[in-house]
């Protein structure tokens, strides 16, 4: 098969022939149809954060057709259309047994990120346990982006406990934010989106945001209070995680409000304990998502409420060009590679 292979950090991937992997007894071989790319891939390329052993095949938003099944695979068969949950977990610890696989205390590999080759290839092997069927009517590209952007957005909104009529400030309308805006709207919330360019503000409105706020033009907490009769928002979902965005988020919350931290950077944020206590603020971390969030995301994509967040596609062999477009371009939504 052919794949885009990472041989050296900070160097272009090489599109070349490599051995087609063979599924083990409880695994399937997927013929990749689409694979999304995102900022995690850029970090991998530069060896920042997760540093997989090289050579490595990236790609953690995989959609495709089952091309081969292991001898002990029970629930899936040849030809089925599937997407892949990225975490290979132990299945035995308390988080695993309570359907919080993303918190597995014995976390194994992460598909296309660490320890297991991903979807920048014509074929990829995935354990049966990590497969989710694609709902009818969902395109390959929309199915692929569910694996990270969709799942992360669903998990964050789930943890936010958003209710009908509440207000939410979503900071950062990239792939995850584009889905989060839609899911928050579907939950009946009023959505304010924070983005730094006019083009991305327009994109956020296209995704359903009621208002957009640009921190280069307005003071975010002050503007939020103007929009909420001085109260502040019920909830903030911060997908950026810089000290400035965390600060804006905290200061935009109403008394008793909830701040969800989805994105993160090496930044710290100093918060006075008294402010947290006396305003009864809740700070909630959220990591990727559960397998159930992936199931919810792909079924949402099949609904008439969903807008595609995929704005550009590249042939699989042009992964370097796609990554450059992501790194240097003003990309709204998501870029997806197609075989
Ligand atoms: Zn576990």
Tab-separated table of C-alpha atoms and ligand atoms in Angstrom:
chain	number	residue	atom	x	y	z
A	1	UNK	CA	0.000	0.000	0.000
A	2	UNK	CA	0.996	3.640	-0.178
A	3	UNK	CA	1.234	5.944	2.814
A	4	UNK	CA	2.550	9.360	3.816
A	5	UNK	CA	5.298	8.446	6.227
A	6	UNK	CA	6.921	10.608	8.895
A	7	UNK	CA	10.618	9.673	8.984
A	8	UNK	CA	12.015	12.761	10.656
A	9	UNK	CA	10.454	15.569	12.709
A	10	UNK	CA	10.233	18.945	10.956
A	11	UNK	CA	10.707	17.293	7.554
A	12	UNK	CA	8.101	16.667	4.832
A	13	UNK	CA	6.232	13.357	4.885
A	14	UNK	CA	7.210	10.883	2.163
A	15	UNK	CA	4.418	9.306	0.070
A	16	UNK	CA	5.721	5.848	-0.686
A	17	UNK	CA	5.098	2.117	-0.829
A	18	UNK	CA	5.078	0.279	2.494
A	19	UNK	CA	3.799	-3.073	3.796
A	20	UNK	CA	0.047	-3.334	4.118
A	21	UNK	CA	-0.645	-4.123	7.797
A	22	UNK	CA	-2.303	-7.410	8.757
A	23	UNK	CA	-5.119	-7.365	11.323
A	24	UNK	CA	-4.744	-9.467	14.471
A	25	UNK	CA	-7.542	-11.813	15.632
A	26	UNK	CA	-9.618	-9.012	17.200
A	27	UNK	CA	-8.779	-6.312	14.647
A	28	UNK	CA	-9.986	-5.235	11.216
A	29	UNK	CA	-8.196	-3.770	8.211
A	30	UNK	CA	-9.833	-0.548	7.030
A	31	UNK	CA	-9.458	0.760	3.499
A	32	UNK	CA	-9.168	4.471	4.263
A	33	UNK	CA	-11.583	6.682	2.324
A	34	UNK	CA	-11.042	9.949	4.227
A	35	UNK	CA	-8.796	11.227	6.992
A	36	UNK	CA	-9.064	14.638	8.640
A	37	UNK	CA	-6.037	16.711	9.628
A	38	UNK	CA	-5.720	19.111	12.539
A	39	UNK	CA	-3.387	20.983	14.859
A	40	UNK	CA	-2.364	17.782	16.651
A	41	UNK	CA	-0.777	16.640	13.382
A	42	UNK	CA	1.220	19.873	13.188
A	43	UNK	CA	2.446	19.294	16.757
A	44	UNK	CA	3.368	15.692	15.884
A	45	UNK	CA	5.288	16.866	12.832
A	46	UNK	CA	7.415	19.121	14.973
A	47	UNK	CA	7.849	16.501	17.723
A	48	UNK	CA	6.042	18.735	20.244
A	49	UNK	CA	3.919	16.976	22.852
A	50	UNK	CA	3.284	13.437	21.672
A	51	UNK	CA	6.477	12.189	20.041
A	52	UNK	CA	5.810	8.848	18.336
A	53	UNK	CA	8.606	6.444	17.491
A	54	UNK	CA	9.653	6.980	13.867
A	55	UNK	CA	8.921	6.089	11.168
A	56	UNK	CA	5.249	6.785	11.863
A	57	UNK	CA	2.000	7.269	9.938
A	58	UNK	CA	-0.149	10.100	11.333
A	59	UNK	CA	-3.908	10.543	10.912
A	60	UNK	CA	-6.481	10.235	13.698
A	61	UNK	CA	-9.741	11.119	11.915
A	62	UNK	CA	-10.287	7.953	9.925
A	63	UNK	CA	-13.315	6.882	7.892
A	64	UNK	CA	-13.304	3.878	5.596
A	65	UNK	CA	-14.515	0.458	4.529
A	66	UNK	CA	-13.702	-2.794	6.319
A	67	UNK	CA	-11.450	-4.716	3.915
A	68	UNK	CA	-10.417	-7.653	6.119
A	69	UNK	CA	-11.527	-9.004	9.501
A	70	UNK	CA	-9.565	-10.935	12.139
A	71	UNK	CA	-10.689	-14.465	13.088
A	72	UNK	CA	-12.268	-13.387	16.389
A	73	UNK	CA	-14.093	-10.301	15.138
A	74	UNK	CA	-17.765	-10.743	15.992
A	75	UNK	CA	-19.822	-7.606	15.420
A	76	UNK	CA	-18.410	-6.208	12.172
A	77	UNK	CA	-18.130	-7.664	8.706
A	78	UNK	CA	-16.435	-7.026	5.372
A	79	UNK	CA	-17.620	-3.988	3.464
A	80	UNK	CA	-19.104	-2.088	6.432
A	81	UNK	CA	-18.516	1.677	6.570
A	82	UNK	CA	-16.840	2.692	9.814
A	83	UNK	CA	-14.979	5.363	11.727
A	84	UNK	CA	-12.429	4.746	14.456
A	85	UNK	CA	-12.334	5.731	18.139
A	86	UNK	CA	-8.716	6.696	18.709
A	87	UNK	CA	-7.890	5.461	22.202
A	88	UNK	CA	-6.786	1.862	22.712
A	89	UNK	CA	-7.766	1.295	26.330
A	90	UNK	CA	-7.476	-1.550	28.847
A	91	UNK	CA	-11.216	-2.161	29.117
A	92	UNK	CA	-10.778	-3.202	32.757
A	93	UNK	CA	-10.109	-0.119	34.894
A	94	UNK	CA	-12.840	1.927	36.595
A	95	UNK	CA	-12.978	4.661	33.910
A	96	UNK	CA	-13.188	1.990	31.181
A	97	UNK	CA	-15.890	0.055	33.022
A	98	UNK	CA	-17.932	3.231	33.517
A	99	UNK	CA	-17.728	4.332	29.855
A	100	UNK	CA	-15.092	7.009	30.370
A	101	UNK	CA	-12.498	5.335	28.162
A	102	UNK	CA	-10.673	8.619	27.534
A	103	UNK	CA	-9.558	8.523	31.191
A	104	UNK	CA	-8.273	4.908	31.116
A	105	UNK	CA	-5.521	4.581	33.719
A	106	UNK	CA	-3.696	2.048	31.530
A	107	UNK	CA	-4.027	3.995	28.274
A	108	UNK	CA	-2.341	2.132	25.445
A	109	UNK	CA	-1.837	3.634	22.026
A	110	UNK	CA	-3.615	6.513	20.324
A	111	UNK	CA	-4.414	5.831	16.691
A	112	UNK	CA	-2.325	8.014	14.386
A	113	UNK	CA	-0.854	9.891	17.335
A	114	UNK	CA	1.217	7.487	19.396
A	115	UNK	CA	2.004	3.785	19.249
A	116	UNK	CA	-0.323	2.907	16.371
A	117	UNK	CA	-0.097	3.997	12.742
A	118	UNK	CA	-2.975	6.155	11.539
A	119	UNK	CA	-4.913	7.104	8.460
A	120	UNK	CA	-2.508	8.986	6.166
A	121	UNK	CA	-2.449	5.714	4.254
A	122	UNK	CA	-4.481	3.517	1.964
A	123	UNK	CA	-5.062	0.999	4.772
A	124	UNK	CA	-4.988	1.009	8.557
A	125	UNK	CA	-5.549	-1.669	11.217
A	126	UNK	CA	-8.006	-0.873	14.027
A	127	UNK	CA	-9.209	-3.041	16.951
A	128	UNK	CA	-12.858	-4.054	16.561
A	129	UNK	CA	-13.600	-2.539	19.985
A	130	UNK	CA	-12.792	0.928	18.579
A	131	UNK	CA	-15.106	0.809	15.559
A	132	UNK	CA	-18.269	2.868	15.149
A	133	UNK	CA	-20.612	2.471	12.185
A	134	UNK	CA	-21.214	5.491	9.958
A	135	UNK	CA	-24.843	6.582	10.059
A	136	UNK	CA	-26.613	6.403	6.673
A	137	UNK	CA	-26.382	9.588	4.633
A	138	UNK	CA	-23.174	10.899	6.230
A	139	UNK	CA	-20.389	11.657	3.731
A	140	UNK	CA	-16.884	10.231	4.139
A	141	UNK	CA	-15.489	13.650	4.987
A	142	UNK	CA	-18.173	14.479	7.565
A	143	UNK	CA	-17.789	11.015	9.103
A	144	UNK	CA	-14.004	11.400	9.363
A	145	UNK	CA	-14.085	14.678	11.286
A	146	UNK	CA	-16.350	13.110	13.927
A	147	UNK	CA	-13.355	11.126	15.212
A	148	UNK	CA	-11.763	14.143	16.861
A	149	UNK	CA	-13.550	17.441	16.127
A	150	UNK	CA	-17.021	15.924	16.513
A	151	UNK	CA	-16.282	13.730	19.516
A	152	UNK	CA	-14.426	16.489	21.389
A	153	UNK	CA	-17.225	18.997	20.780
A	154	UNK	CA	-19.907	16.544	21.893
A	155	UNK	CA	-18.017	15.635	25.046
A	156	UNK	CA	-17.400	19.279	25.964
A	157	UNK	CA	-21.044	20.275	25.487
A	158	UNK	CA	-22.147	17.188	27.421
A	159	UNK	CA	-19.879	18.096	30.345
A	160	UNK	CA	-21.063	21.717	30.186
A	161	UNK	CA	-24.617	20.615	31.153
A	162	UNK	CA	-25.989	23.326	28.828
A	163	UNK	CA	-29.723	23.788	29.109
A	164	UNK	CA	-32.344	25.375	26.893
A	165	UNK	CA	-32.218	29.150	27.177
A	166	UNK	CA	-28.723	29.337	28.657
A	167	UNK	CA	-25.953	31.468	27.168
A	168	UNK	CA	-22.565	30.060	26.197
A	169	UNK	CA	-19.373	31.770	25.075
A	170	UNK	CA	-17.316	29.526	22.782
A	171	UNK	CA	-13.713	30.670	22.365
A	172	UNK	CA	-11.957	29.411	19.206
A	173	UNK	CA	-14.029	28.358	16.214
A	174	UNK	CA	-11.722	25.867	14.520
A	175	UNK	CA	-12.774	22.271	13.868
A	176	UNK	CA	-13.946	21.508	17.428
A	177	UNK	CA	-15.515	24.956	17.841
A	178	UNK	CA	-17.408	24.667	14.552
A	179	UNK	CA	-19.145	21.525	15.799
A	180	UNK	CA	-19.515	22.869	19.363
A	181	UNK	CA	-21.440	25.919	18.084
A	182	UNK	CA	-23.882	23.615	16.283
A	183	UNK	CA	-24.320	21.234	19.224
A	184	UNK	CA	-24.829	24.108	21.676
A	185	UNK	CA	-27.461	25.612	19.361
A	186	UNK	CA	-29.139	22.222	19.057
A	187	UNK	CA	-29.206	22.081	22.889
A	188	UNK	CA	-31.212	25.315	22.837
A	189	UNK	CA	-28.483	27.683	24.031
A	190	UNK	CA	-27.716	31.197	22.829
A	191	UNK	CA	-24.163	31.087	21.424
A	192	UNK	CA	-21.549	33.857	21.447
A	193	UNK	CA	-18.438	32.914	19.463
A	194	UNK	CA	-14.976	34.426	19.902
A	195	UNK	CA	-12.678	34.566	16.878
A	196	UNK	CA	-9.825	36.799	15.807
A	197	UNK	CA	-10.506	37.449	12.114
A	198	UNK	CA	-13.502	38.774	10.203
A	199	UNK	CA	-13.446	35.686	7.986
A	200	UNK	CA	-13.633	33.338	10.975
A	201	UNK	CA	-16.340	35.458	12.590
A	202	UNK	CA	-18.398	35.068	9.403
A	203	UNK	CA	-17.720	31.327	9.482
A	204	UNK	CA	-18.892	31.115	13.119
A	205	UNK	CA	-22.163	32.804	12.148
A	206	UNK	CA	-22.516	30.314	9.298
A	207	UNK	CA	-22.188	27.526	11.885
A	208	UNK	CA	-25.053	29.117	13.834
A	209	UNK	CA	-23.472	31.538	16.333
A	210	UNK	CA	-25.903	34.253	17.468
A	211	UNK	CA	-23.150	36.820	18.068
A	212	UNK	CA	-19.442	36.952	17.296
A	213	UNK	CA	-16.857	38.835	19.328
A	214	UNK	CA	-13.364	39.705	18.135
A	215	UNK	CA	-10.859	40.234	20.984
A	216	UNK	CA	-8.724	42.466	18.756
A	217	UNK	CA	-11.642	44.901	18.564
A	218	UNK	CA	-13.621	44.548	21.787
A	219	UNK	CA	-13.117	43.728	25.443
A	220	UNK	CA	-14.645	40.250	25.703
A	221	UNK	CA	-15.940	40.244	29.327
A	222	UNK	CA	-17.354	43.785	29.005
A	223	UNK	CA	-19.098	42.984	25.712
A	224	UNK	CA	-20.502	39.733	27.108
A	225	UNK	CA	-21.986	41.657	30.046
A	226	UNK	CA	-23.560	44.172	27.647
A	227	UNK	CA	-25.149	41.274	25.764
A	228	UNK	CA	-26.469	39.620	28.949
A	229	UNK	CA	-27.962	42.559	30.869
A	230	UNK	CA	-24.848	42.753	33.004
A	231	UNK	CA	-25.026	39.171	34.269
A	232	UNK	CA	-22.413	37.298	32.210
A	233	UNK	CA	-22.802	33.951	30.436
A	234	UNK	CA	-23.887	30.698	32.059
A	235	UNK	CA	-21.045	28.814	30.472
A	236	UNK	CA	-17.730	29.311	28.659
A	237	UNK	CA	-16.155	26.664	26.428
A	238	UNK	CA	-12.506	27.607	25.896
A	239	UNK	CA	-10.965	25.663	23.015
A	240	UNK	CA	-7.802	27.792	22.939
A	241	UNK	CA	-6.511	27.625	26.520
A	242	UNK	CA	-4.143	30.580	26.586
A	243	UNK	CA	-3.910	32.654	29.774
A	244	UNK	CA	-5.707	35.503	27.957
A	245	UNK	CA	-8.635	33.326	26.844
A	246	UNK	CA	-8.971	31.675	30.266
A	247	UNK	CA	-9.001	35.141	31.851
A	248	UNK	CA	-11.614	36.410	29.406
A	249	UNK	CA	-13.677	33.301	30.081
A	250	UNK	CA	-13.547	33.579	33.889
A	251	UNK	CA	-14.431	37.262	33.756
A	252	UNK	CA	-17.319	36.696	31.344
A	253	UNK	CA	-19.069	34.161	33.635
A	254	UNK	CA	-22.154	34.958	35.668
A	255	UNK	CA	-22.284	34.021	39.356
A	256	UNK	CA	-22.435	30.231	39.476
A	257	UNK	CA	-21.163	29.943	35.894
A	258	UNK	CA	-19.144	27.071	34.425
A	259	UNK	CA	-15.856	27.259	32.523
A	260	UNK	CA	-14.950	24.277	30.347
A	261	UNK	CA	-11.314	23.972	29.341
A	262	UNK	CA	-10.967	21.969	26.125
A	263	UNK	CA	-7.825	23.400	24.537
A	264	UNK	CA	-4.620	24.014	26.426
A	265	UNK	CA	-1.183	25.498	25.958
A	266	UNK	CA	1.802	25.654	28.326
A	267	UNK	CA	0.141	28.780	29.827
A	268	UNK	CA	-0.810	29.191	33.490
A	269	UNK	CA	-3.615	31.329	34.836
A	270	UNK	CA	-3.555	32.720	38.379
A	271	UNK	CA	-7.025	32.812	39.906
A	272	UNK	CA	-7.814	34.331	43.276
A	273	UNK	CA	-9.446	31.672	45.454
A	274	UNK	CA	-11.876	34.201	46.896
A	275	UNK	CA	-13.216	35.084	43.423
A	276	UNK	CA	-13.761	31.417	42.595
A	277	UNK	CA	-15.392	30.648	45.956
A	278	UNK	CA	-17.575	33.703	46.378
A	279	UNK	CA	-18.916	33.527	42.832
A	280	UNK	CA	-19.387	29.743	43.021
A	281	UNK	CA	-17.647	29.269	39.681
A	282	UNK	CA	-17.071	25.785	38.314
A	283	UNK	CA	-13.901	24.935	36.382
A	284	UNK	CA	-14.315	21.784	34.306
A	285	UNK	CA	-11.586	20.025	32.332
A	286	UNK	CA	-12.524	17.943	29.312
A	287	UNK	CA	-10.370	15.498	27.380
A	288	UNK	CA	-11.303	14.399	23.829
A	289	UNK	CA	-14.338	12.181	24.412
A	290	UNK	CA	-15.886	8.818	25.175
A	291	UNK	CA	-16.709	6.280	22.494
A	292	UNK	CA	-20.339	7.234	23.122
A	293	UNK	CA	-19.542	10.841	22.149
A	294	UNK	CA	-18.273	9.542	18.801
A	295	UNK	CA	-21.508	7.611	18.297
A	296	UNK	CA	-23.485	10.760	19.173
A	297	UNK	CA	-21.376	12.904	16.833
A	298	UNK	CA	-21.834	10.716	13.773
A	299	UNK	CA	-25.544	10.367	14.398
A	300	UNK	CA	-25.792	14.182	14.731
A	301	UNK	CA	-24.004	14.489	11.365
A	302	UNK	CA	-26.827	12.466	9.845
A	303	UNK	CA	-29.440	14.919	11.168
A	304	UNK	CA	-30.770	17.916	9.291
A	305	UNK	CA	-29.417	20.173	12.069
A	306	UNK	CA	-25.802	19.498	11.061
A	307	UNK	CA	-23.710	21.693	8.771
A	308	UNK	CA	-20.545	20.242	7.269
A	309	UNK	CA	-17.401	21.809	8.718
A	310	UNK	CA	-15.205	20.456	5.906
A	311	UNK	CA	-14.108	23.298	3.633
A	312	UNK	CA	-11.133	21.822	1.784
A	313	UNK	CA	-10.018	18.396	0.607
A	314	UNK	CA	-6.671	17.199	-0.725
A	315	UNK	CA	-5.647	13.876	-2.280
A	316	UNK	CA	-4.002	11.633	0.327
A	317	UNK	CA	-0.656	11.826	-1.468
A	318	UNK	CA	-0.662	15.623	-1.020
A	319	UNK	CA	-0.609	15.471	2.778
A	320	UNK	CA	2.311	17.926	2.906
A	321	UNK	CA	0.350	20.508	0.914
A	322	UNK	CA	-2.678	19.994	3.157
A	323	UNK	CA	-0.584	20.432	6.310
A	324	UNK	CA	0.990	23.590	4.854
A	325	UNK	CA	-2.479	24.971	4.112
A	326	UNK	CA	-3.430	24.275	7.724
A	327	UNK	CA	-0.251	25.816	9.115
A	328	UNK	CA	-0.096	28.945	6.972
A	329	UNK	CA	-3.561	29.423	5.548
A	330	UNK	CA	-6.625	31.020	6.997
A	331	UNK	CA	-8.532	27.733	7.061
A	332	UNK	CA	-12.101	27.796	8.341
A	333	UNK	CA	-13.485	24.469	9.560
A	334	UNK	CA	-11.581	21.332	8.649
A	335	UNK	CA	-9.287	20.006	5.895
A	336	UNK	CA	-9.725	16.341	4.960
A	337	UNK	CA	-7.500	14.014	2.912
A	338	UNK	CA	-9.195	11.690	0.426
A	339	UNK	CA	-7.796	8.492	-1.061
B	1	LIG	ZN1	-8.838	1.291	31.257
